[in-house]
Short mmCIF file of C-alpha atoms and ligand atoms in Angstrom, two decimals:
data_model
loop_
_atom_site.label_atom_id
_atom_site.label_comp_id
_atom_site.label_asym_id
_atom_site.label_seq_id
_atom_site.Cartn_x
_atom_site.Cartn_y
_atom_site.Cartn_z
CA UNK Y 22 0.06 0.15 -0.07
CA UNK Y 23 1.04 3.33 -0.44
CA UNK Y 24 -0.30 7.03 -0.16
CA UNK Y 25 1.40 9.82 -1.14
CA UNK Y 26 -0.43 13.48 -1.01
CA UNK Y 27 1.51 17.05 -2.37
CA UNK Y 28 5.01 15.12 -2.76
CA UNK Y 29 8.52 17.80 -2.91
CA UNK Y 30 11.24 16.90 -2.97
CA UNK Y 31 13.80 20.46 -4.12
CA UNK Y 32 17.49 21.33 -4.73
CA UNK Y 33 18.46 24.36 -3.25
CA UNK Y 34 15.75 26.13 -5.54
CA UNK Y 35 15.63 23.05 -8.05
CA UNK Y 36 12.36 21.34 -7.77
CA UNK Y 37 13.63 17.78 -8.72
CA UNK Y 38 10.43 15.70 -7.89
CA UNK Y 39 6.74 16.70 -7.39
CA UNK Y 40 4.20 14.13 -7.57
CA UNK Y 41 0.70 15.82 -6.22
CA UNK Y 42 -0.39 12.34 -4.54
CA UNK Y 43 -0.21 8.58 -5.77
CA UNK Y 44 -2.08 5.93 -4.21
CA UNK Y 45 -1.11 2.05 -4.27
CA UNK Y 46 -4.15 -0.87 -3.21
CA UNK Y 47 -1.69 -3.74 -1.27
CA UNK Y 48 -0.35 -5.93 -4.38
CA UNK Y 49 -0.53 -3.82 -6.89
CA UNK Y 50 2.17 -3.29 -8.94
CA UNK Y 51 3.48 0.20 -10.97
CA UNK Y 52 6.32 0.83 -12.89
CA UNK Y 53 8.44 4.31 -13.90
CA UNK Y 54 9.68 5.36 -16.18
CA UNK Y 55 11.40 9.20 -17.84
CA UNK Y 56 14.38 10.06 -19.11
CA UNK Y 57 17.62 10.26 -16.79
CA UNK Y 58 16.80 12.36 -13.95
CA UNK Y 59 13.06 12.91 -14.15
CA UNK Y 60 12.98 11.77 -10.51
CA UNK Y 61 12.53 8.17 -10.96
CA UNK Y 62 15.13 7.15 -8.23
CA UNK Y 63 14.29 10.73 -5.97
CA UNK Y 64 10.38 9.05 -5.84
CA UNK Y 65 11.71 5.53 -5.07
CA UNK Y 66 14.44 6.16 -2.04
CA UNK Y 67 10.64 9.09 -0.97
CA UNK Y 68 9.31 5.87 -1.06
CA UNK Y 69 11.93 3.96 0.95
CA UNK Y 70 12.20 6.31 3.75
CA UNK Y 71 16.49 6.89 3.28
CA UNK Y 72 15.36 10.59 1.92
CA UNK Y 73 13.55 12.98 3.41
CA UNK Y 74 10.90 15.08 1.55
CA UNK Y 75 11.08 18.50 1.32
CA UNK Y 76 7.09 18.62 1.38
CA UNK Y 77 3.93 16.28 1.08
CA UNK Y 78 3.27 13.45 2.89
CA UNK Y 79 4.49 9.87 2.25
CA UNK Y 80 2.42 6.56 3.49
CA UNK Y 81 4.07 2.59 3.50
CA UNK Y 82 3.14 -0.54 4.47
CA UNK Y 83 5.94 -2.03 6.76
CA UNK Y 84 8.33 -4.17 6.43
CA UNK Y 85 10.14 -1.82 2.87
CA UNK Y 86 12.36 -3.70 1.14
CA UNK Y 87 14.03 -1.11 -1.42
CA UNK Y 88 17.15 -2.58 -4.20
CA UNK Y 89 18.84 0.53 -4.60
CA UNK Y 90 20.46 1.33 -8.27
CA UNK Y 91 23.62 0.80 -7.59
CA UNK Y 92 24.27 -2.88 -7.15
CA UNK Y 93 26.97 -4.32 -4.68
CA UNK Y 94 28.73 -6.47 -2.33
CA UNK Y 95 28.93 -7.34 0.68
CA UNK Y 96 32.23 -9.72 1.12
CA UNK Y 97 32.69 -13.34 1.59
CA UNK Y 98 30.64 -15.20 -0.62
CA UNK Y 99 27.98 -15.46 -3.38
CA UNK Y 100 25.65 -17.59 -0.95
CA UNK Y 101 27.29 -15.55 2.34
CA UNK Y 102 25.91 -11.85 0.77
CA UNK Y 103 22.78 -13.69 0.67
CA UNK Y 104 22.21 -15.38 4.20
CA UNK Y 105 23.60 -11.83 5.34
CA UNK Y 106 21.54 -11.30 8.06
CA UNK Y 107 18.84 -14.15 8.10
CA UNK Y 108 19.35 -17.40 10.47
CA UNK Y 109 19.61 -20.67 8.43
CA UNK Y 110 17.84 -21.24 5.71
CA UNK Y 111 20.44 -22.48 3.75
CA UNK Y 112 18.47 -24.43 1.42
CA UNK Y 113 16.00 -21.28 0.87
CA UNK Y 114 18.83 -19.21 -0.27
CA UNK Y 115 20.28 -21.97 -2.85
CA UNK Y 116 16.97 -22.26 -3.80
CA UNK Y 117 16.66 -18.36 -4.89
CA UNK Y 118 20.55 -18.78 -6.22
CA UNK Y 119 19.38 -21.74 -8.52
CA UNK Y 120 15.85 -19.39 -9.87
CA UNK Y 121 18.57 -16.68 -11.02
CA UNK Y 122 20.80 -19.13 -12.22
CA UNK Y 123 23.46 -18.40 -9.20
CA UNK Y 124 23.61 -22.04 -7.89
CA UNK Y 125 27.09 -22.82 -9.45
CA UNK Y 126 28.21 -19.13 -8.75
CA UNK Y 127 27.39 -19.61 -4.33
CA UNK Y 128 30.87 -20.34 -3.37
CA UNK Y 129 32.19 -17.85 -5.13
CA UNK Y 130 33.63 -14.62 -3.35
CA UNK Y 131 31.22 -12.02 -4.40
CA UNK Y 132 32.78 -8.83 -5.22
CA UNK Y 133 34.27 -11.15 -8.08
CA UNK Y 134 31.31 -11.82 -10.05
CA UNK Y 135 30.73 -9.84 -13.71
CA UNK Y 136 28.08 -6.11 -13.49
CA UNK Y 137 25.08 -8.97 -14.70
CA UNK Y 138 25.55 -11.85 -11.80
CA UNK Y 139 25.90 -9.33 -8.93
CA UNK Y 140 22.38 -7.30 -9.80
CA UNK Y 141 21.08 -10.91 -9.74
CA UNK Y 142 22.67 -11.46 -6.60
CA UNK Y 143 21.26 -8.22 -4.91
CA UNK Y 144 18.11 -9.60 -6.91
CA UNK Y 145 18.38 -12.44 -4.50
CA UNK Y 146 19.28 -10.31 -0.64
CA UNK Y 147 16.09 -9.08 -1.34
CA UNK Y 148 13.85 -11.81 -2.25
CA UNK Y 149 15.00 -14.59 0.83
CA UNK Y 150 13.15 -11.54 2.76
CA UNK Y 151 9.30 -10.84 2.83
CA UNK Y 152 7.62 -7.51 2.74
CA UNK Y 153 4.95 -5.79 1.89
CA UNK Y 154 5.97 -2.95 0.27
CA UNK Y 155 9.40 -3.76 -2.40
CA UNK Y 156 11.12 -0.90 -4.71
CA UNK Y 157 13.55 -1.72 -6.78
CA UNK Y 158 15.52 1.17 -9.00
CA UNK Y 159 16.24 -0.20 -12.56
CA UNK Y 160 16.85 -4.22 -11.59
CA UNK Y 161 17.75 -5.05 -14.81
CA UNK Y 162 19.59 -2.52 -16.47
CA UNK Y 163 23.09 -5.09 -16.15
CA UNK Y 164 21.20 -8.04 -16.94
CA UNK Y 165 20.94 -9.16 -20.61
CA UNK Y 166 17.51 -10.72 -21.76
CA UNK Y 167 17.84 -13.97 -20.74
CA UNK Y 168 19.21 -13.08 -17.08
CA UNK Y 169 16.15 -10.23 -17.02
CA UNK Y 170 13.49 -12.72 -17.85
CA UNK Y 171 14.97 -14.54 -14.95
CA UNK Y 172 14.66 -12.36 -13.03
CA UNK Y 173 11.27 -10.93 -13.86
CA UNK Y 174 10.09 -14.78 -12.98
CA UNK Y 175 11.81 -14.43 -9.46
CA UNK Y 176 9.69 -11.36 -8.80
CA UNK Y 177 6.13 -12.76 -9.79
CA UNK Y 178 6.64 -15.96 -7.59
CA UNK Y 179 7.82 -13.80 -5.18
CA UNK Y 180 4.82 -11.48 -5.27
CA UNK Y 181 2.33 -14.63 -5.98
CA UNK Y 182 3.60 -15.93 -2.50
CA UNK Y 183 4.10 -12.58 -0.34
CA UNK Y 184 0.96 -10.49 -2.07
CA UNK Y 185 3.18 -7.58 -1.45
CA UNK Y 186 2.92 -4.06 -3.66
CA UNK Y 187 5.83 -3.48 -5.81
CA UNK Y 188 7.08 -0.21 -7.67
CA UNK Y 189 9.95 -0.82 -10.26
CA UNK Y 190 11.59 1.82 -12.83
CA UNK Y 191 12.60 0.66 -16.12
CA UNK Y 192 14.11 1.93 -19.30
CA UNK Y 193 13.10 -1.69 -20.74
CA UNK Y 194 9.43 -1.35 -22.10
CA UNK Y 195 8.98 -5.32 -21.57
CA UNK Y 196 9.76 -4.54 -17.68
CA UNK Y 197 7.05 -2.03 -17.45
CA UNK Y 198 4.69 -4.89 -19.76
CA UNK Y 199 5.54 -7.34 -18.21
CA UNK Y 200 6.56 -6.84 -14.28
CA UNK Y 201 3.38 -4.35 -13.90
CA UNK Y 202 -0.48 -3.23 -14.98
CA UNK Y 203 0.34 0.03 -14.19
CA UNK Y 204 3.56 2.84 -15.97
CA UNK Y 205 3.59 6.36 -14.44
CA UNK Y 206 6.13 8.76 -16.51
CA UNK Y 207 7.26 11.21 -15.51
CA UNK Y 208 9.05 14.64 -17.12
CA UNK Y 209 11.32 17.20 -15.39
CA UNK Y 210 9.57 15.15 -11.42
CA UNK Y 211 5.80 15.20 -12.62
CA UNK Y 212 4.18 13.54 -13.63
CA UNK Y 213 3.79 12.88 -17.88
CA UNK Y 214 1.82 9.95 -18.09
CA UNK Y 215 0.08 7.41 -15.98
CA UNK Y 216 -2.16 3.85 -17.30
CA UNK Y 217 -1.73 0.65 -18.30
CA UNK Y 218 1.65 -0.14 -19.95
CA UNK Y 219 0.15 -1.58 -23.40
CA UNK Y 220 -1.99 1.75 -23.39
CA UNK Y 221 0.21 4.59 -23.20
CA UNK Y 222 2.75 1.87 -25.54
CA UNK Y 223 0.62 1.83 -28.11
CA UNK Y 224 -1.15 5.28 -28.32
CA UNK Y 225 0.25 8.11 -26.50
CA UNK Y 226 -1.27 10.81 -26.18
CA UNK Y 227 0.51 13.76 -26.78
CA UNK Y 228 3.72 14.88 -28.90
CA UNK Y 229 6.23 14.16 -25.80
CA UNK Y 230 4.88 11.34 -25.47
CA UNK Y 231 5.14 9.96 -29.33
CA UNK Y 232 8.93 11.55 -29.31
CA UNK Y 233 10.07 9.05 -25.87
CA UNK Y 234 7.82 5.85 -27.09
CA UNK Y 235 9.51 6.15 -29.70
CA UNK Y 236 13.13 5.99 -27.95
CA UNK Y 237 12.18 3.98 -25.81
CA UNK Y 238 14.54 0.37 -25.71
CA UNK Y 239 12.58 -1.69 -26.60
N1 ADP G 303 22.21 15.10 -3.36
C1 ADP G 303 21.21 15.91 -4.55
N2 ADP G 303 21.12 16.62 -4.73
C2 ADP G 303 21.44 17.91 -5.82
N3 ADP G 303 20.16 17.38 -7.52
C3 ADP G 303 20.34 15.34 -7.04
C4 ADP G 303 20.40 15.26 -5.64
N4 ADP G 303 19.86 13.73 -5.70
C5 ADP G 303 19.78 14.34 -7.41
N5 ADP G 303 20.13 14.84 -7.69
C6 ADP G 303 19.01 15.72 -8.68
O1 ADP G 303 17.45 15.12 -8.90
C7 ADP G 303 17.52 15.10 -10.33
C8 ADP G 303 16.17 13.46 -10.52
O2 ADP G 303 17.55 12.56 -9.74
P1 ADP G 303 16.94 11.43 -10.07
O3 ADP G 303 16.04 10.81 -9.49
O4 ADP G 303 18.59 9.92 -9.79
O5 ADP G 303 17.11 10.98 -11.22
P2 ADP G 303 16.59 9.20 -12.09
O6 ADP G 303 15.99 8.30 -11.62
O7 ADP G 303 14.91 9.39 -13.08
O8 ADP G 303 17.47 9.76 -13.51
C9 ADP G 303 18.63 14.64 -11.17
O9 ADP G 303 18.47 16.49 -11.96
C10 ADP G 303 20.13 14.48 -10.32
O10 ADP G 303 20.59 15.34 -10.46
MG1 MG G 304 17.75 6.38 -11.21
#
């Protein structure tokens, strides 16, 4: 669940996010799109509570899990990274690694992974925990199409299991189409379009939207 009213984030005199309202029921899914600098990460961080709004209110269901835009590894092996801060559950961790095709790397140092492998590990580290609200900042940005499909499958299975609300940002139309029932497009920190991904992609309602959709990576 998410309830947002009159949300603003300003740095000095520059407003980088200005969102009058956003409401999601428990279990709903939302994809965020928009050019670099349009405010996607800012919105996700405000929802995650890692950034304080300049004005407005944010209400979310807890617990919240948040995947930052930049993936990182903790010290130790891939498996140890997934089990960090968790009691037992080794089999569940191995199953998750299997799901994301990282099982054969379980004993490898996490710091030695490739960008796409590290991103999938970061997803595993999150999905081993339950939550009510899952926030993912470009979760497939480092993945090849096949790896991205694995992430989407794992997300679908996790949502099925937990009934969590999901918000993710992406530059990939396929991710928005497959993972979300709703797409919010930000333009200079403001909502430009909000609707079903299929509808927005097929019938962009303005010249700006037409240009945006045409430039979106397929
Ligand atoms: N700490 C900061 N100080 C000043 N400007 C910032 C800061 N953090 C982000 N911004 C600016 O806010 C805007 C939105 O950034 P961001 O939310 O990261 O965009 P996106 O994720 O859509 O690429 C950008 O222009 C960025 O430069
Ligand atoms: Mg960002």
